[in-house]
Short mmCIF file of C-alpha atoms and ligand atoms in Angstrom, two decimals:
data_model
loop_
_atom_site.label_atom_id
_atom_site.label_comp_id
_atom_site.label_asym_id
_atom_site.label_seq_id
_atom_site.Cartn_x
_atom_site.Cartn_y
_atom_site.Cartn_z
CA MET A 1 -17.57 -34.56 -54.88
CA SER A 2 -13.49 -34.89 -54.42
CA VAL A 3 -11.86 -38.24 -55.73
CA SER A 4 -8.60 -39.65 -54.37
CA THR A 5 -7.55 -42.85 -53.00
CA SER A 6 -4.74 -42.13 -51.32
CA ALA A 7 -5.30 -43.22 -47.67
CA ASN A 8 -3.52 -40.20 -46.16
CA THR A 9 -5.16 -37.29 -47.82
CA PRO A 10 -8.90 -36.71 -46.58
CA PHE A 11 -11.68 -38.07 -48.73
CA HIS A 12 -14.84 -39.17 -48.95
CA PHE A 13 -16.03 -40.37 -52.15
CA GLN A 14 -14.37 -43.23 -54.09
CA PRO A 15 -16.60 -43.75 -57.11
CA GLU A 16 -14.41 -46.10 -58.71
CA PHE A 17 -14.89 -48.51 -55.82
CA GLU A 18 -18.34 -46.99 -54.84
CA THR A 19 -20.53 -46.90 -58.11
CA MET A 20 -18.29 -50.25 -59.37
CA PRO A 21 -20.25 -52.12 -61.75
CA ARG A 22 -21.54 -55.72 -59.92
CA ASP A 23 -19.71 -57.80 -62.42
CA ARG A 24 -16.39 -56.12 -61.64
CA LEU A 25 -16.95 -55.77 -57.35
CA ALA A 26 -17.83 -59.62 -57.68
CA ALA A 27 -14.29 -59.95 -59.68
CA LEU A 28 -12.49 -57.92 -56.63
CA GLN A 29 -14.26 -60.05 -54.02
CA LEU A 30 -12.98 -63.39 -55.29
CA GLU A 31 -9.58 -62.13 -55.59
CA ARG A 32 -9.97 -60.77 -52.08
CA LEU A 33 -11.63 -63.73 -50.69
CA GLN A 34 -9.39 -66.39 -51.96
CA LYS A 35 -6.32 -64.49 -50.09
CA THR A 36 -8.26 -63.96 -47.12
CA LEU A 37 -9.37 -67.60 -46.90
CA ALA A 38 -5.46 -68.86 -47.55
CA HIS A 39 -4.44 -66.07 -44.78
CA ALA A 40 -7.09 -67.31 -41.90
CA TYR A 41 -5.99 -71.23 -42.88
CA ALA A 42 -2.55 -70.52 -42.65
CA ASN A 43 -2.56 -68.43 -39.88
CA VAL A 44 -5.46 -69.15 -37.36
CA ASP A 45 -5.59 -72.83 -35.78
CA HIS A 46 -9.43 -72.09 -35.49
CA PHE A 47 -10.09 -71.99 -39.09
CA ARG A 48 -7.40 -74.46 -40.29
CA GLN A 49 -9.48 -77.34 -38.08
CA ARG A 50 -12.90 -75.94 -39.02
CA PHE A 51 -11.97 -76.26 -42.60
CA ASP A 52 -9.98 -79.58 -42.30
CA ALA A 53 -13.01 -80.66 -40.43
CA ALA A 54 -15.45 -79.83 -43.21
CA GLY A 55 -13.10 -81.00 -45.88
CA VAL A 56 -12.02 -77.74 -47.82
CA LYS A 57 -9.40 -75.80 -48.64
CA PRO A 58 -9.03 -72.25 -49.37
CA ASP A 59 -7.61 -73.62 -53.07
CA ASP A 60 -11.25 -75.35 -53.44
CA LEU A 61 -12.89 -71.86 -53.80
CA LYS A 62 -13.25 -71.02 -57.40
CA SER A 63 -16.31 -68.96 -57.22
CA LEU A 64 -18.22 -66.87 -54.60
CA GLU A 65 -20.70 -69.31 -54.51
CA ASP A 66 -17.86 -71.77 -53.13
CA LEU A 67 -17.96 -69.77 -50.33
CA ALA A 68 -20.95 -71.77 -49.13
CA ARG A 69 -18.84 -74.61 -48.49
CA PHE A 70 -17.05 -73.06 -46.00
CA PRO A 71 -17.94 -73.65 -41.87
CA LEU A 72 -19.89 -70.91 -40.54
CA THR A 73 -18.36 -69.03 -37.56
CA VAL A 74 -20.15 -67.57 -34.31
CA LYS A 75 -19.46 -65.55 -31.44
CA ASP A 76 -18.67 -68.63 -29.11
CA ASP A 77 -15.72 -69.25 -31.48
CA LEU A 78 -14.49 -65.80 -30.46
CA ARG A 79 -15.10 -66.52 -26.53
CA ALA A 80 -13.43 -69.56 -26.88
CA HIS A 81 -10.20 -68.58 -28.27
CA TYR A 82 -10.44 -65.76 -25.70
CA PRO A 83 -8.16 -63.14 -25.82
CA PHE A 84 -6.01 -63.29 -28.85
CA LYS A 85 -6.07 -66.80 -30.22
CA MET A 86 -8.28 -65.83 -33.31
CA PHE A 87 -5.62 -63.25 -34.39
CA ALA A 88 -3.87 -63.89 -37.56
CA VAL A 89 -0.89 -61.93 -37.23
CA PRO A 90 1.30 -61.62 -33.98
CA ARG A 91 0.33 -59.66 -31.47
CA ASP A 92 3.03 -56.92 -31.60
CA GLN A 93 1.48 -56.04 -34.86
CA VAL A 94 -1.70 -55.38 -33.29
CA VAL A 95 -2.15 -52.08 -32.50
CA ARG A 96 -5.75 -51.79 -30.61
CA VAL A 97 -7.99 -53.97 -29.23
CA HIS A 98 -11.91 -53.56 -28.78
CA ALA A 99 -13.88 -56.09 -26.67
CA SER A 100 -17.45 -56.54 -26.34
CA SER A 101 -19.19 -55.72 -22.83
CA GLY A 102 -19.78 -59.57 -21.73
CA THR A 103 -22.56 -59.19 -19.82
CA THR A 104 -22.80 -63.25 -19.96
CA GLY A 105 -19.37 -64.99 -19.79
CA LYS A 106 -16.20 -63.92 -21.05
CA PRO A 107 -16.13 -60.65 -23.68
CA THR A 108 -15.07 -61.17 -27.06
CA VAL A 109 -11.79 -59.51 -28.19
CA VAL A 110 -11.18 -58.02 -31.84
CA GLY A 111 -7.69 -56.69 -33.06
CA TYR A 112 -6.48 -54.46 -35.82
CA THR A 113 -3.40 -53.91 -37.53
CA ARG A 114 -2.36 -50.04 -38.43
CA GLU A 115 -3.79 -50.71 -41.80
CA ASP A 116 -6.74 -52.52 -40.62
CA ILE A 117 -7.54 -49.22 -38.55
CA ASP A 118 -6.72 -47.18 -41.53
CA THR A 119 -9.02 -49.09 -43.50
CA TRP A 120 -11.80 -48.88 -40.96
CA ALA A 121 -11.21 -44.86 -41.06
CA ASN A 122 -11.42 -45.17 -44.72
CA LEU A 123 -15.13 -46.82 -44.42
CA MET A 124 -16.11 -44.46 -41.68
CA ALA A 125 -15.28 -41.58 -43.53
CA ARG A 126 -17.24 -43.05 -46.77
CA SER A 127 -20.08 -43.73 -44.36
CA ILE A 128 -20.56 -40.48 -43.11
CA ALA A 129 -20.08 -38.90 -46.53
CA CYS A 130 -22.76 -40.93 -47.92
CA ALA A 131 -24.81 -40.04 -44.70
CA GLY A 132 -24.49 -36.32 -45.90
CA GLY A 133 -21.72 -35.36 -43.78
CA ARG A 134 -19.05 -33.53 -45.85
CA PRO A 135 -14.94 -32.22 -45.06
CA GLY A 136 -15.18 -28.99 -42.68
CA ASP A 137 -18.04 -29.79 -40.88
CA ILE A 138 -18.30 -29.86 -37.31
CA LEU A 139 -18.90 -33.39 -36.23
CA HIS A 140 -20.46 -34.22 -32.68
CA ASN A 141 -19.49 -37.62 -31.81
CA ALA A 142 -21.62 -39.17 -28.76
CA TYR A 143 -20.67 -42.52 -29.44
CA GLY A 144 -19.25 -43.98 -26.18
CA TYR A 145 -15.53 -44.05 -26.32
CA GLY A 146 -13.60 -47.29 -24.90
CA LEU A 147 -14.09 -50.94 -25.57
CA PHE A 148 -16.88 -50.27 -27.52
CA THR A 149 -16.08 -49.27 -31.27
CA GLY A 150 -18.70 -46.75 -31.82
CA GLY A 151 -16.80 -43.81 -30.23
CA LEU A 152 -13.19 -44.00 -31.80
CA GLY A 153 -14.83 -45.68 -35.10
CA ALA A 154 -16.98 -42.33 -35.62
CA HIS A 155 -13.43 -40.40 -34.18
CA TYR A 156 -11.47 -41.80 -36.80
CA GLY A 157 -13.80 -41.80 -39.99
CA GLY A 158 -14.63 -38.12 -38.91
CA GLU A 159 -11.35 -36.69 -39.22
CA ARG A 160 -10.18 -39.00 -41.84
CA LEU A 161 -13.06 -37.28 -43.74
CA GLY A 162 -11.59 -33.96 -42.94
CA CYS A 163 -14.42 -32.86 -40.24
CA THR A 164 -13.68 -31.12 -36.96
CA VAL A 165 -14.35 -33.83 -34.21
CA THR A 166 -15.86 -33.29 -30.55
CA PRO A 167 -15.08 -36.40 -29.26
CA MET A 168 -17.95 -36.08 -26.65
CA SER A 169 -18.59 -39.94 -25.67
CA GLY A 170 -21.95 -40.55 -24.31
CA GLY A 171 -23.67 -39.24 -21.16
CA ASN A 172 -23.40 -35.76 -19.66
CA THR A 173 -26.39 -34.50 -21.90
CA GLU A 174 -26.64 -31.15 -20.58
CA LYS A 175 -22.97 -30.42 -21.61
CA GLN A 176 -23.91 -32.39 -24.85
CA ILE A 177 -26.55 -29.80 -25.74
CA VAL A 178 -24.59 -26.97 -24.85
CA LEU A 179 -21.52 -28.18 -26.77
CA LEU A 180 -23.87 -28.90 -30.01
CA GLN A 181 -25.01 -25.35 -29.98
CA ASP A 182 -21.61 -23.27 -29.23
CA PHE A 183 -19.88 -25.55 -31.41
CA GLY A 184 -22.41 -25.04 -34.45
CA ALA A 185 -22.06 -28.77 -35.29
CA ARG A 186 -23.39 -30.03 -38.33
CA VAL A 187 -23.14 -33.62 -37.86
CA LEU A 188 -24.26 -35.65 -34.84
CA CYS A 189 -22.78 -39.46 -34.05
CA ALA A 190 -25.00 -41.32 -31.33
CA THR A 191 -27.33 -44.17 -31.04
CA PRO A 192 -30.99 -43.00 -32.31
CA SER A 193 -32.35 -43.48 -28.55
CA TYR A 194 -29.34 -41.46 -27.04
CA ALA A 195 -30.07 -38.34 -29.85
CA LEU A 196 -34.05 -38.79 -28.91
CA ASN A 197 -33.13 -38.22 -25.08
CA ILE A 198 -30.37 -35.32 -26.43
CA ALA A 199 -33.52 -33.84 -28.07
CA GLU A 200 -35.75 -34.20 -25.65
CA MET A 201 -33.87 -32.53 -23.02
CA ALA A 202 -32.76 -29.61 -25.24
CA GLU A 203 -36.57 -28.83 -25.55
CA ALA A 204 -37.25 -29.33 -21.74
CA GLU A 205 -34.71 -26.56 -21.34
CA GLY A 206 -35.96 -24.31 -24.11
CA VAL A 207 -32.87 -24.69 -26.51
CA ASP A 208 -34.02 -24.79 -30.48
CA LEU A 209 -31.59 -27.46 -32.02
CA ALA A 210 -33.92 -27.89 -34.81
CA GLY A 211 -33.20 -23.89 -36.05
CA GLY A 212 -29.58 -24.35 -35.48
CA PRO A 213 -26.50 -25.82 -38.23
CA LEU A 214 -27.35 -29.44 -37.33
CA LYS A 215 -28.29 -31.34 -40.65
CA VAL A 216 -26.93 -34.58 -40.03
CA GLY A 217 -27.58 -37.50 -37.65
CA VAL A 218 -25.23 -40.99 -38.33
CA PHE A 219 -27.21 -42.85 -36.18
CA GLY A 220 -26.92 -46.57 -35.48
CA ALA A 221 -25.82 -49.13 -33.04
CA GLU A 222 -29.22 -50.38 -32.22
CA PRO A 223 -32.44 -51.35 -34.08
CA TRP A 224 -34.59 -48.36 -34.83
CA SER A 225 -37.99 -47.58 -36.81
CA GLU A 226 -39.04 -45.47 -39.24
CA ALA A 227 -41.29 -43.73 -37.13
CA MET A 228 -38.37 -42.91 -34.61
CA ARG A 229 -36.74 -41.49 -37.83
CA ALA A 230 -39.45 -39.15 -38.51
CA GLU A 231 -39.36 -37.89 -34.98
CA LEU A 232 -35.62 -37.33 -35.00
CA ASP A 233 -35.72 -35.43 -38.16
CA GLN A 234 -38.54 -33.24 -37.11
CA ARG A 235 -37.04 -32.57 -33.60
CA LEU A 236 -33.75 -32.43 -34.11
CA GLY A 237 -34.23 -30.44 -37.68
CA ILE A 238 -31.88 -33.24 -39.67
CA ARG A 239 -31.73 -35.83 -42.06
CA ALA A 240 -31.14 -38.99 -39.73
CA VAL A 241 -29.35 -41.77 -41.54
CA ASP A 242 -29.09 -45.35 -40.74
CA ILE A 243 -25.47 -46.61 -40.09
CA TYR A 244 -24.43 -50.31 -38.99
CA GLY A 245 -21.36 -52.56 -38.09
CA LEU A 246 -20.64 -54.84 -35.69
CA SER A 247 -17.15 -55.53 -33.79
CA GLU A 248 -16.37 -58.73 -34.98
CA ILE A 249 -16.38 -57.40 -38.38
CA MET A 250 -14.79 -54.13 -37.98
CA GLY A 251 -17.17 -51.73 -35.90
CA PRO A 252 -19.18 -48.76 -37.58
CA GLY A 253 -19.05 -48.27 -41.17
CA VAL A 254 -19.90 -51.89 -42.55
CA ALA A 255 -22.41 -50.14 -44.16
CA ALA A 256 -24.46 -46.69 -44.27
CA GLU A 257 -27.43 -45.33 -45.76
CA CYS A 258 -27.15 -42.69 -48.24
CA CYS A 259 -28.89 -39.30 -47.55
CA GLU A 260 -30.28 -39.51 -50.67
CA GLU A 261 -32.66 -42.32 -50.76
CA ARG A 262 -32.28 -43.35 -47.00
CA ALA A 263 -33.54 -46.66 -47.97
CA GLY A 264 -31.53 -49.67 -46.87
CA LEU A 265 -27.62 -49.57 -45.80
CA HIS A 266 -25.25 -49.75 -48.69
CA GLY A 267 -22.94 -52.88 -47.13
CA TRP A 268 -19.17 -52.07 -48.53
CA GLU A 269 -19.05 -54.96 -50.95
CA ASP A 270 -14.98 -54.03 -51.47
CA HIS A 271 -14.11 -54.59 -47.91
CA PHE A 272 -17.08 -57.23 -47.14
CA LEU A 273 -18.96 -60.11 -48.34
CA PHE A 274 -22.91 -60.19 -47.52
CA GLU A 275 -25.12 -63.47 -47.50
CA VAL A 276 -28.20 -64.02 -46.00
CA ILE A 277 -29.01 -67.81 -44.64
CA ASP A 278 -31.94 -69.38 -43.01
CA PRO A 279 -31.48 -69.14 -39.51
CA ASP A 280 -32.41 -72.51 -38.49
CA SER A 281 -30.59 -74.89 -41.37
CA GLY A 282 -27.89 -72.43 -42.24
CA GLU A 283 -28.46 -72.31 -45.95
CA PRO A 284 -27.77 -69.40 -47.71
CA LEU A 285 -31.42 -67.99 -48.85
CA PRO A 286 -31.98 -66.43 -52.12
CA LEU A 287 -31.71 -62.14 -52.61
CA GLY A 288 -34.25 -60.91 -51.29
CA GLU A 289 -35.39 -63.26 -48.63
CA ALA A 290 -35.28 -62.45 -45.25
CA GLY A 291 -32.77 -64.32 -42.94
CA GLU A 292 -29.91 -63.95 -41.08
CA LEU A 293 -27.07 -62.00 -42.18
CA VAL A 294 -23.74 -63.39 -42.36
CA ILE A 295 -20.67 -61.52 -43.05
CA THR A 296 -17.03 -62.34 -44.41
CA THR A 297 -14.25 -59.72 -44.49
CA LEU A 298 -12.26 -59.45 -47.73
CA THR A 299 -9.52 -57.28 -46.44
CA LYS A 300 -8.79 -57.76 -42.80
CA GLN A 301 -5.71 -58.49 -41.57
CA ALA A 302 -5.76 -59.22 -37.47
CA LEU A 303 -8.93 -60.82 -37.74
CA PRO A 304 -10.23 -62.24 -40.87
CA MET A 305 -13.54 -63.29 -40.38
CA ILE A 306 -14.95 -66.18 -42.59
CA ARG A 307 -19.07 -66.34 -42.58
CA TYR A 308 -19.60 -64.73 -39.58
CA ARG A 309 -23.17 -65.13 -37.98
CA THR A 310 -24.21 -61.84 -37.27
CA ARG A 311 -27.33 -63.06 -35.71
CA ASP A 312 -29.23 -59.62 -37.22
CA ILE A 313 -32.34 -60.51 -39.18
CA THR A 314 -32.56 -58.47 -42.64
CA ARG A 315 -33.03 -58.90 -46.25
CA LEU A 316 -30.52 -57.41 -49.06
CA SER A 317 -31.40 -55.54 -52.46
CA THR A 318 -29.43 -55.14 -55.39
CA ASP A 319 -31.89 -52.61 -56.60
CA PRO A 320 -30.57 -49.80 -58.49
CA CYS A 321 -30.20 -46.61 -55.75
CA ALA A 322 -30.50 -42.76 -56.77
CA CYS A 323 -27.07 -41.92 -55.23
CA GLY A 324 -25.19 -44.21 -58.22
CA ARG A 325 -23.74 -46.63 -55.56
CA SER A 326 -23.63 -49.75 -56.85
CA HIS A 327 -23.14 -51.75 -53.35
CA VAL A 328 -25.91 -54.12 -52.26
CA ARG A 329 -28.14 -52.65 -49.76
CA ILE A 330 -29.24 -54.17 -46.39
CA LEU A 331 -32.72 -53.43 -45.08
CA ARG A 332 -33.40 -51.92 -42.01
CA ILE A 333 -32.16 -54.56 -39.18
CA THR A 334 -35.42 -55.34 -37.35
CA GLY A 335 -33.92 -57.49 -34.72
CA ARG A 336 -31.57 -59.87 -33.71
CA ASN A 337 -32.91 -63.90 -33.71
CA ASP A 338 -31.35 -64.04 -30.63
CA ASP A 339 -33.47 -61.24 -29.10
CA MET A 340 -36.37 -63.52 -29.68
CA LEU A 341 -38.26 -63.96 -26.69
CA ILE A 342 -40.66 -67.26 -26.75
CA ILE A 343 -43.97 -66.32 -24.44
CA ARG A 344 -46.33 -69.30 -24.26
CA GLY A 345 -45.12 -70.60 -27.24
CA VAL A 346 -45.51 -67.18 -29.26
CA ASN A 347 -42.13 -65.85 -30.72
CA VAL A 348 -42.04 -62.08 -30.51
CA TYR A 349 -39.47 -59.44 -31.33
CA PRO A 350 -39.15 -56.34 -29.48
CA SER A 351 -39.52 -54.56 -32.66
CA GLN A 352 -42.85 -56.21 -33.51
CA ILE A 353 -44.42 -54.83 -30.22
CA GLU A 354 -42.80 -51.44 -31.19
CA ALA A 355 -44.48 -51.28 -34.65
CA VAL A 356 -47.96 -51.87 -32.84
CA MET A 357 -47.20 -48.89 -30.68
CA VAL A 358 -46.21 -46.60 -33.31
CA GLY A 359 -49.90 -46.57 -34.48
CA PHE A 360 -50.88 -44.82 -31.51
CA GLU A 361 -51.75 -41.07 -30.75
CA GLY A 362 -50.51 -40.09 -27.11
CA ILE A 363 -47.48 -42.15 -26.49
CA ALA A 364 -43.87 -41.24 -26.48
CA PRO A 365 -41.63 -43.27 -28.42
CA HIS A 366 -39.74 -44.75 -24.82
CA TYR A 367 -40.71 -48.14 -23.53
CA GLN A 368 -39.40 -51.07 -22.30
CA LEU A 369 -40.44 -54.73 -22.33
CA VAL A 370 -40.86 -57.05 -19.07
CA VAL A 371 -40.35 -60.41 -18.75
CA LYS A 372 -40.87 -62.56 -16.02
CA ARG A 373 -41.70 -65.99 -14.72
CA GLU A 374 -45.08 -66.67 -12.87
CA GLY A 375 -44.78 -70.68 -11.87
CA THR A 376 -43.70 -72.35 -15.02
CA MET A 377 -44.43 -70.04 -17.52
CA ASP A 378 -43.25 -66.63 -18.95
CA THR A 379 -44.83 -63.32 -18.96
CA LEU A 380 -44.44 -60.43 -21.26
CA GLY A 381 -45.38 -56.54 -19.94
CA ALA A 382 -44.63 -53.55 -21.49
CA GLU A 383 -44.04 -50.24 -19.69
CA ILE A 384 -44.76 -47.59 -22.38
CA GLU A 385 -44.71 -43.33 -21.21
CA ALA A 386 -47.10 -41.59 -22.14
CA ALA A 387 -46.85 -38.08 -24.29
CA PRO A 388 -46.62 -35.28 -22.48
CA GLU A 389 -49.98 -33.82 -23.57
CA THR A 390 -52.21 -37.08 -22.78
CA ALA A 391 -53.91 -36.87 -19.77
CA ALA A 392 -53.51 -39.21 -16.55
CA ALA A 393 -57.16 -40.22 -16.84
CA ASP A 394 -56.95 -41.56 -20.62
CA TYR A 395 -53.58 -44.19 -19.28
CA ALA A 396 -55.81 -47.11 -18.37
CA ARG A 397 -58.07 -46.74 -21.85
CA LEU A 398 -54.94 -46.25 -23.95
CA ALA A 399 -53.14 -49.35 -22.15
CA SER A 400 -55.88 -51.66 -22.74
CA GLU A 401 -56.11 -50.83 -26.64
CA ILE A 402 -52.64 -51.01 -26.96
CA ARG A 403 -53.08 -54.56 -25.14
CA HIS A 404 -55.69 -55.24 -27.63
CA HIS A 405 -54.00 -54.71 -30.63
CA ILE A 406 -50.80 -56.59 -29.67
CA LYS A 407 -52.78 -59.66 -29.13
CA SER A 408 -54.44 -59.34 -32.08
CA LEU A 409 -51.71 -58.61 -34.42
CA ILE A 410 -48.78 -60.79 -33.04
CA GLY A 411 -50.87 -62.87 -30.98
CA VAL A 412 -49.27 -62.69 -27.68
CA THR A 413 -50.92 -61.81 -24.04
CA CYS A 414 -48.99 -58.66 -23.04
CA ALA A 415 -49.51 -56.38 -19.89
CA VAL A 416 -49.15 -52.66 -20.86
CA GLU A 417 -48.74 -50.28 -18.16
CA LEU A 418 -49.07 -45.99 -19.20
CA LYS A 419 -45.85 -44.22 -17.23
CA ALA A 420 -45.96 -40.92 -17.07
CA PRO A 421 -43.74 -38.47 -19.08
CA GLY A 422 -40.06 -39.24 -18.02
CA GLU A 423 -40.78 -42.54 -15.81
CA VAL A 424 -39.40 -44.58 -18.48
CA PRO A 425 -35.10 -44.95 -18.18
CA ARG A 426 -33.44 -42.79 -20.92
CA SER A 427 -31.04 -44.21 -22.89
CA GLN A 428 -26.84 -43.03 -22.79
CA GLY A 429 -25.96 -45.50 -25.53
CA LYS A 430 -27.87 -48.38 -26.74
CA ALA A 431 -30.86 -48.49 -25.63
CA VAL A 432 -32.06 -51.27 -23.21
CA ARG A 433 -35.52 -52.47 -24.62
CA VAL A 434 -35.69 -55.71 -22.52
CA ARG A 435 -35.61 -55.95 -19.01
CA ASP A 436 -35.95 -59.91 -17.71
CA GLU A 437 -36.78 -60.13 -14.59
CA ARG A 438 -36.99 -64.17 -14.95
CA PRO A 439 -34.67 -65.83 -12.05
CA LYS A 440 -31.60 -66.83 -13.05
CA SER A 441 -31.37 -70.82 -13.24
O1 DLL B 501 -22.79 -51.27 -32.30
C1 DLL B 501 -20.76 -50.78 -33.94
C2 DLL B 501 -21.79 -49.87 -33.87
C3 DLL B 501 -21.34 -48.46 -33.44
C4 DLL B 501 -22.48 -49.48 -34.96
C5 DLL B 501 -21.86 -47.08 -33.85
C6 DLL B 501 -22.93 -48.27 -35.86
C7 DLL B 501 -22.93 -47.10 -35.17
P1 DLL B 501 -21.60 -53.90 -31.53
O2 DLL B 501 -21.40 -53.31 -30.29
O3 DLL B 501 -20.19 -54.99 -31.74
O4 DLL B 501 -20.90 -52.70 -32.79
O5 DLL B 501 -22.87 -54.43 -31.71
C8 DLL B 501 -23.20 -54.87 -32.89
O6 DLL B 501 -25.63 -53.98 -32.76
O7 DLL B 501 -24.75 -57.07 -34.48
C9 DLL B 501 -26.60 -55.24 -34.14
O8 DLL B 501 -27.45 -56.29 -33.48
C10 DLL B 501 -26.37 -54.16 -33.50
N1 DLL B 501 -26.54 -52.96 -34.62
C11 DLL B 501 -25.53 -51.78 -34.96
N2 DLL B 501 -25.56 -51.48 -35.99
C12 DLL B 501 -27.40 -51.28 -36.03
C13 DLL B 501 -28.04 -50.91 -36.87
C14 DLL B 501 -21.34 -51.76 -32.52
N3 DLL B 501 -27.92 -49.74 -37.76
C15 DLL B 501 -24.81 -55.17 -32.82
N4 DLL B 501 -29.34 -51.34 -37.08
C16 DLL B 501 -25.23 -55.62 -34.75
C17 DLL B 501 -29.98 -52.33 -35.84
C18 DLL B 501 -27.69 -52.48 -35.06
N5 DLL B 501 -28.76 -52.90 -35.39
#
């Protein structure tokens, strides 16, 4: 692997950072954290007010553990300061903005200085390389371009790594398949649900993507399962690798799995500090316990984030990894705590239903949960697609078996309906797993 630290030369592995002993990594984090707190306090009214209200000053941070004394930040804080009031630099130093779709209320807007964009490109290059991409590869980028961070994030990272990037964006699946083949892409960047959509359409058209040059899938932006990984590996003839990120912190490339182990995402601790808290009390949890991931940026200029509550549920591990990287691993994110449905008092995550479905033969990995209101009670349904080889005469029996298992394993009544192949909507980006048909109050 080549080694270079210059931002201007293509590089893909920085052993001096990626394999840094954990005590030196902690020292680097402390130094960068002190600077970040001072920068946020001096330049963002919101942070100054929140720190003052909590009775803490940046100088009070003498160790990494002291961070727990600082207030948490939530998505609503960004909404309340729409569009630019959380920025820590004058607006004319912000060279790019992205924004969340804002289906409820105002979108959240995030900004980057030129140096932030450079750091992001480096971390995405590092993430793609960690996943198995190499300089010289043809990288087909099917993440959506636009306000979503996926498209441009993977684009700049692919270029920085030294790949030839096809800026395809999402949708137009027939064309994706033609270009994947004609250009000979080795790396596919997409949401896992959209990658599955591509695999399925290629098979239907008689195109053998699995036998071609495609070898690496860099899939993220939504929760997915080991069962889906096995399916993507097999149907596309690749090694599918998980990548994580969120706009409020940077975009894709906050963490990535390595192709060696594929057992949790290396969180890039030279640029971010990861904590897991109890989502109810807000208290930090010991290493290894499951809870809500909280991230603090260590090098961001335009939008420093202090203890941002991601809502993502996971566990951290510092067990050694076969790849030699020392950075913490974020274990597979199973869902968000705001995804949680409460059905007649039972807490249910969509990923739990998916985990039950995975055990069944005869169904395809396409499903949607439907929440309705009957009288004053919420009800849950699942529309699950049958595999092409399943006979229609077996649908009712299969549906009843799945319903029975959901009831006994999760404790919730779920009306399961088997759909014919192709009837569950396919994703072009992030899959919609829950259709909420409750009346809007
Ligand atoms: O989804 C950034 C991204 C783009 C990540 C491309 C990976 C690849 P947002 O649109 O702000 O940013 O959504 C962030 O998506 O808090 C998680 O809930 C979810 N998410 C992202 N990656 C994963 C993943 C991008 N690998 C939100 N597994 C996050 C599970 C994920 N959930």
